[in-house]
Short mmCIF file of C-alpha atoms in Angstrom, two decimals:
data_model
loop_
_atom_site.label_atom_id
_atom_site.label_comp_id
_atom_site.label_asym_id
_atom_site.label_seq_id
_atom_site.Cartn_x
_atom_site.Cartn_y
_atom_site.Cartn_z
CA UNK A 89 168.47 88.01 157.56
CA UNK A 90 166.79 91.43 156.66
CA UNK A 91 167.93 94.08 159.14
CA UNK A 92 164.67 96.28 159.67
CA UNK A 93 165.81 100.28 160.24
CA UNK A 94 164.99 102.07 163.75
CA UNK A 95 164.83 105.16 165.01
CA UNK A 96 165.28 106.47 168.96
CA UNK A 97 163.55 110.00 170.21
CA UNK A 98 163.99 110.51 173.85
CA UNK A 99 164.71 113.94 175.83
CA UNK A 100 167.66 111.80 177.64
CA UNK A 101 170.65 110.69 175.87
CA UNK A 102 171.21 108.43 178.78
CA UNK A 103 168.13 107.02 177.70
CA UNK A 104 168.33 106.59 173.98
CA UNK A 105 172.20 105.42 174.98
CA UNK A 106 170.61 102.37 177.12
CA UNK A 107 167.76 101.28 174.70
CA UNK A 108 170.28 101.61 171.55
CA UNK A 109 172.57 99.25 173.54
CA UNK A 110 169.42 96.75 174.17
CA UNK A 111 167.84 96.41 170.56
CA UNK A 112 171.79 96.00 168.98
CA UNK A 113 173.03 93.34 171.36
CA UNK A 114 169.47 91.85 171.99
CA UNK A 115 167.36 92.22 168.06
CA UNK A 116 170.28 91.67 165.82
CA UNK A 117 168.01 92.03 163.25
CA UNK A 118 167.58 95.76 164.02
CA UNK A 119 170.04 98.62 162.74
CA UNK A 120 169.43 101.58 164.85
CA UNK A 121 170.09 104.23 162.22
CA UNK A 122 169.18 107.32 163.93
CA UNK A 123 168.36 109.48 167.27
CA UNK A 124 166.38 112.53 168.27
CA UNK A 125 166.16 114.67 171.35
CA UNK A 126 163.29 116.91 170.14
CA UNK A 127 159.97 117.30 167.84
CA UNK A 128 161.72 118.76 165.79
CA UNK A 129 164.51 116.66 165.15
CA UNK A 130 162.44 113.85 165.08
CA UNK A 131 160.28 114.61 162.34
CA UNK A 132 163.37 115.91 160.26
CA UNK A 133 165.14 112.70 161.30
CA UNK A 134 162.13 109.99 160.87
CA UNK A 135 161.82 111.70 157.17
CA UNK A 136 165.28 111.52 155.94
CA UNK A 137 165.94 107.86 157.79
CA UNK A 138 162.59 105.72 156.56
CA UNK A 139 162.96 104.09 159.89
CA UNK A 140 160.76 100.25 160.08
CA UNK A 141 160.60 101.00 163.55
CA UNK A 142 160.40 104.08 165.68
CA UNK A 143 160.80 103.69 169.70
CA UNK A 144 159.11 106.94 171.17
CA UNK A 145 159.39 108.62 174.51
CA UNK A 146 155.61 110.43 175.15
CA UNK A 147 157.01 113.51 177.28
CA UNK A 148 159.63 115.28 175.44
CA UNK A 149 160.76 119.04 176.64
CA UNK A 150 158.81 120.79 174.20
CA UNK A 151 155.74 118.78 174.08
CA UNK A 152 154.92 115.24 173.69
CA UNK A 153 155.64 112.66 170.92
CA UNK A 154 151.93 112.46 170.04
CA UNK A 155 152.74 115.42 168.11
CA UNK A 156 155.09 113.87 165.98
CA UNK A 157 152.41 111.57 164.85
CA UNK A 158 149.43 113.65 163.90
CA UNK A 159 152.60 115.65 161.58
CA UNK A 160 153.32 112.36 159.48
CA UNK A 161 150.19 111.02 158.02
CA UNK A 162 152.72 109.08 155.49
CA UNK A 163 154.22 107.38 158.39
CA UNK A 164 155.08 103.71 157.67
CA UNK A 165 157.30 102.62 160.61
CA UNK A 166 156.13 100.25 163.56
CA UNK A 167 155.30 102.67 166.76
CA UNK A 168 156.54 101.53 170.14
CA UNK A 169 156.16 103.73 173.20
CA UNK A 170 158.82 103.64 175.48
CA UNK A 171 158.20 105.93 178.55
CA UNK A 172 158.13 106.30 182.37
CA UNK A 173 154.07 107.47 182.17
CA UNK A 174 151.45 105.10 182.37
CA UNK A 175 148.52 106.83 181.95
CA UNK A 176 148.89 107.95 177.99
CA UNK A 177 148.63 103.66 176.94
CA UNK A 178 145.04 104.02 175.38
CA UNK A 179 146.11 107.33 173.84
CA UNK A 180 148.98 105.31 172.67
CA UNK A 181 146.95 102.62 171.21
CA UNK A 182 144.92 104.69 169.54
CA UNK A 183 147.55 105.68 167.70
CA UNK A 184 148.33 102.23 166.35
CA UNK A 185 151.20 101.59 168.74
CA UNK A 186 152.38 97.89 168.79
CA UNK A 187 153.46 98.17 172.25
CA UNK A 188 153.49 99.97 175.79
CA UNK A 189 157.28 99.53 177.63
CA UNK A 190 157.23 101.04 180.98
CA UNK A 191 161.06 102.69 182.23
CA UNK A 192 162.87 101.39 183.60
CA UNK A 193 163.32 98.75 180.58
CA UNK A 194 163.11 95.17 181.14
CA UNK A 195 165.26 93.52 178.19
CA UNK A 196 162.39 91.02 177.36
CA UNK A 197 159.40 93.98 177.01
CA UNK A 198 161.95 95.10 174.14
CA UNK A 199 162.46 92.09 172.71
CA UNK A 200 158.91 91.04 172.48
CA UNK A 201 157.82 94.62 171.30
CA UNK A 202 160.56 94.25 168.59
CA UNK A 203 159.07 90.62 167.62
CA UNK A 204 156.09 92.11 167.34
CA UNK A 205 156.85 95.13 165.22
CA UNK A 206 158.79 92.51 162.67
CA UNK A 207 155.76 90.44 162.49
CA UNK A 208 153.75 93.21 161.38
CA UNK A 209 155.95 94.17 158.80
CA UNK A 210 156.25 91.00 157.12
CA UNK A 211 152.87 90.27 157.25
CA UNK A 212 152.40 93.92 155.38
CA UNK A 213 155.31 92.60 152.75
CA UNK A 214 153.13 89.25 152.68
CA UNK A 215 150.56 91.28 151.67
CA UNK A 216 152.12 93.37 149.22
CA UNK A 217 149.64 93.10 146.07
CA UNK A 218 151.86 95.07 144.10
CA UNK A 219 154.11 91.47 144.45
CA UNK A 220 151.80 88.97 143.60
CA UNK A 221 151.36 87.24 140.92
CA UNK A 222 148.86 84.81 139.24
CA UNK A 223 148.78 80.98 138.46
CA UNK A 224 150.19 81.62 135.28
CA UNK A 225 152.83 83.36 136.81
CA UNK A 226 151.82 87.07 135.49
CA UNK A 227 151.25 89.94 137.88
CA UNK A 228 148.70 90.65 139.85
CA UNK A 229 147.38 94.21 140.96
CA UNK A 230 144.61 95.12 142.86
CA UNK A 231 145.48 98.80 143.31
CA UNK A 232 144.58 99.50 139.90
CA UNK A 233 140.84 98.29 140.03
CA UNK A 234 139.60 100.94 142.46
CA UNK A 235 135.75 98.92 142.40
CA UNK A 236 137.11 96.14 144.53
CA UNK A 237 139.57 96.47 147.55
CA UNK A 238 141.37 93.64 148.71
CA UNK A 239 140.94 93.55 152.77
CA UNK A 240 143.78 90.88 153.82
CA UNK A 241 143.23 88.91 157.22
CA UNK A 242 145.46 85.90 158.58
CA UNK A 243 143.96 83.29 157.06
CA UNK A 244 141.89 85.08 153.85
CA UNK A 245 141.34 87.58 151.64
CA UNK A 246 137.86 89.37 150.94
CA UNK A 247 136.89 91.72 147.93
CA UNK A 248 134.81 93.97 148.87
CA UNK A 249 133.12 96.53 146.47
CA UNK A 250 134.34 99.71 147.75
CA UNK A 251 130.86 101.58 147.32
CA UNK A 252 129.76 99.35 149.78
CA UNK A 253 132.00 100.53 152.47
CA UNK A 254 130.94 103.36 154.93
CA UNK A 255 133.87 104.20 156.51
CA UNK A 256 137.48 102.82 157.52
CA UNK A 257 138.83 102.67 160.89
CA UNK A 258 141.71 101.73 162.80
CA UNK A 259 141.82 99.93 165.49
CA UNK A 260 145.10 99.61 167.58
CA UNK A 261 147.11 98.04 164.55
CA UNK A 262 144.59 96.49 163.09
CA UNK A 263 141.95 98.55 160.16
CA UNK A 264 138.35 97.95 160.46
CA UNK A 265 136.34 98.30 157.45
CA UNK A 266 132.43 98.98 158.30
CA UNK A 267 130.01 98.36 155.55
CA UNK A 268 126.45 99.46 154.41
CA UNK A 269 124.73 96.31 155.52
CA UNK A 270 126.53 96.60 158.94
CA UNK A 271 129.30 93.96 158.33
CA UNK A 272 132.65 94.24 159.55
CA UNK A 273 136.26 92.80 157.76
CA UNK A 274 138.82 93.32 159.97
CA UNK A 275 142.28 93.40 158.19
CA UNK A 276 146.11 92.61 160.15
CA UNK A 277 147.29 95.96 157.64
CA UNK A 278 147.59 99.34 159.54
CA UNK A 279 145.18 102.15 158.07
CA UNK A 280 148.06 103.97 155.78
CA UNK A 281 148.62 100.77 153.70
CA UNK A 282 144.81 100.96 152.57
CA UNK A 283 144.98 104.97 152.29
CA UNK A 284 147.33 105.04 149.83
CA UNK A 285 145.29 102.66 147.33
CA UNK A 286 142.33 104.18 147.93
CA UNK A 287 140.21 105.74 145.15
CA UNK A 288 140.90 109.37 146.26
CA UNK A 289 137.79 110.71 144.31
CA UNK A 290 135.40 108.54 147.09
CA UNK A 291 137.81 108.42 150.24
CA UNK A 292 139.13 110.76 152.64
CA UNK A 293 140.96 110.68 156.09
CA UNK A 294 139.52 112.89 158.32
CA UNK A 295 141.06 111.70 161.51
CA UNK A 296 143.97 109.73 162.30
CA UNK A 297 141.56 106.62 163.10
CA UNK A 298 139.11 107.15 160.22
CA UNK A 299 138.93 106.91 156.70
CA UNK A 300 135.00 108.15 155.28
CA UNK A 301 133.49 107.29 152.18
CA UNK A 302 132.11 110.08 150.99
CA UNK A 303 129.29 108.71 149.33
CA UNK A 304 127.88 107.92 152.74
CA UNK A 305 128.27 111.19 154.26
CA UNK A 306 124.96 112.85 155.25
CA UNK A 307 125.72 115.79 157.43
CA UNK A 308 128.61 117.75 158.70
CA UNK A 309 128.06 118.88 162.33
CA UNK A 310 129.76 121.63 163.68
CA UNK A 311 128.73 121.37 167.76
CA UNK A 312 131.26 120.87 170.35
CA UNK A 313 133.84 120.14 167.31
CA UNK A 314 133.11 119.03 163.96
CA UNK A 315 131.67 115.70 162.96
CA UNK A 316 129.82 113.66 160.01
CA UNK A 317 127.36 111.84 160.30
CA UNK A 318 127.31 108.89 158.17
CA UNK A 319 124.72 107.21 157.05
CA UNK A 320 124.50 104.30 159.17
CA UNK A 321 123.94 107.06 162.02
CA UNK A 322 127.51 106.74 162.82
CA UNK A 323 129.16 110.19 163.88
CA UNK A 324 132.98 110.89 163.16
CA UNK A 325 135.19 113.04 164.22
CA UNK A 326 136.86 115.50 162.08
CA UNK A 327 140.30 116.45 163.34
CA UNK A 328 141.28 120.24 163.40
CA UNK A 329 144.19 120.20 161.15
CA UNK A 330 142.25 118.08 158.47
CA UNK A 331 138.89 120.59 158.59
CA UNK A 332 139.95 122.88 155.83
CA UNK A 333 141.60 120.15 153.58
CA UNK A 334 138.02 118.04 154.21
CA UNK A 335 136.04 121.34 153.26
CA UNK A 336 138.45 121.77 150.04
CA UNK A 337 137.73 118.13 148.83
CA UNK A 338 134.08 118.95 149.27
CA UNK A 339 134.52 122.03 147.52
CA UNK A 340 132.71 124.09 150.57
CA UNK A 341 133.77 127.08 152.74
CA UNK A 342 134.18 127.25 156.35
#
C-alpha cells in the first residue's frame, strides 16, 4: 500500500499531538511527516515536506491558515480544515478544502476526510496524461498540444479547443471550465493540475478560484476592487497580490 505524506499546523501541540495519534493508528496509509505551530513554519515546512495531505487549524496566533494558502499557488496537497470555528466552512470551501472537522475530533470525521483526500489523489494519478499510453502501447501526451485540453470527469474525457474556453474556475475541489457558447465541463481535477499545462501565452490565474483566457477579456474594472469583464458579461475578480503580475502579462501599468 502507498503511504500518502501529511502535514499538521495547529497553534496547540496538544492538538497536533491528538490528531497525529488519530491518522497513525486510524489511516495506516498516512505517514505524518511533519508539524507546524505558525505561518511561518508552515509554509517553510509544507515546502520542504511535499506533504499529499495537509490538516489545517484556521486561527493560528499570528493570523489564520487562509494565509498560508493564498502564499502557495503551487500547492498540490489535499486541504482539510480541522478547527473549533464554524463559521469560516464556505471560506474553507472556497479554497478547495475536501473537508470541514469540527474540535473536538470525532475519529470517524478523520477517517472519512482522509478517505476522501486519498480518493482525490488517485483519481489525479488516474488521470495523469503524462502516464498514458496508446493502443499500440506508445505514449500519450496531451500537455504538449496546447490547442486541445483534456478535461477528465468520472466516467469521460472531453477535448475541448482551448480558444473556446472563457475562463476556468474552481469549485470546492472540483474545476469548472466555462465556454464561449455557454457550456460547462466540469472536471474531478483541482484547478492547479490544469494551471500547470496551460498554454501560458493565453491563460492566467488571477484569483485563487479563476483561471481567464485572455482572449476573452474585454475590460479591466477598477471600482470597489479590480475586475474583468469577460466577454460573456461575466465579471472576475482580480486578487490584490496577483494585480501587478496580471498588469505585467498584459504589458500595462498600474
Amino acid at each position: 500500500m502507498q503511504a500518502h505524506k501529511a502535514l499538521i499546523i495547529d497553534d496547540e501541540v496538544n492538538n497536533i499531538a491528538l490528531l497525529k495519534h488519530f491518522v497513525t493508528k486510524y489511516c495506516p496509509s498516512i505517514e505524518v511527516v511533519g508539524e507546524a505551530l505558525t505561518i511561518t513554519e508552515g509554509i517553510s515546512e509544507i515546502r520542504e515536506k511535499e506533504p499529499d495531505i495537509l490538516f489545517l487549524d484556521i486561527k493560528l496566533n499570528e493570523g489564520n491558515s487562509f494565509e498560508i494558502l493564498d502564499q502557495l499557488d503551487d500547492l498540490k496537497a489535499q486541504v482539510i480544515f480541522v478547527t473549533s470555528y464554524d463559521e469560516y466552512a464556505l471560506k474553507a470551501f472556497k479554497y478547495n478544502a475536501v473537508d470541514y472537522i469540527l474540535k473536538p475530533i470525532i475519529i470517524e470525521d478523520v477517517i472519512l476526510a482522509v478517505n476522501k483526500a486519498i480518493k482525490n489523489i488517485e483519481q489525479q494519478d488516474f488521470f495523469d496524461f503524462g502516464k498514458l499510453t496508446s493502443f499500440s502501447g506508445e505514449p500519450v501526451s496531451f500537455s504538449e498540444n496546447k490547442e486541445y485540453i483534456a478535461i477528465p470527469s468520472l466516467d469521460k474525457v472531453d477535448m475541448v479547443k482551448s480558444s473556446q474556453i472563457t475562463y476556468i474556475e474552481a469549485d470546492n475541489k472540483y474545476t469548472v471550465f466555462h465556454t464561449i457558447e455557454g457550456k460547462k465541463y466540469t472536471s474531478s481535477k483541482n484547478l492547479l493540475s490544469f494551471e500547470e499545462t496551460l498554454d501560458k501565452t493565453r491563460f492566467f490565474r488571477i484569483h485563487h478560484s479563476f483561471i481567464l483566457n485572455i482572449e476573452h477579456l474585454v475590460t479591466i474594472i477598477k471600482k470597489d476592487g479590480s475586475y474583468c469583464e469577460m466577454s460573456d458579461g461575466t465579471l472576475l475578480p482580480i486578487a490584490r497580490r496577483k494585480l501587478e503580475d496580471f498588469h505585467r502579462f498584459l504589458k500595462i501599468k498600474n
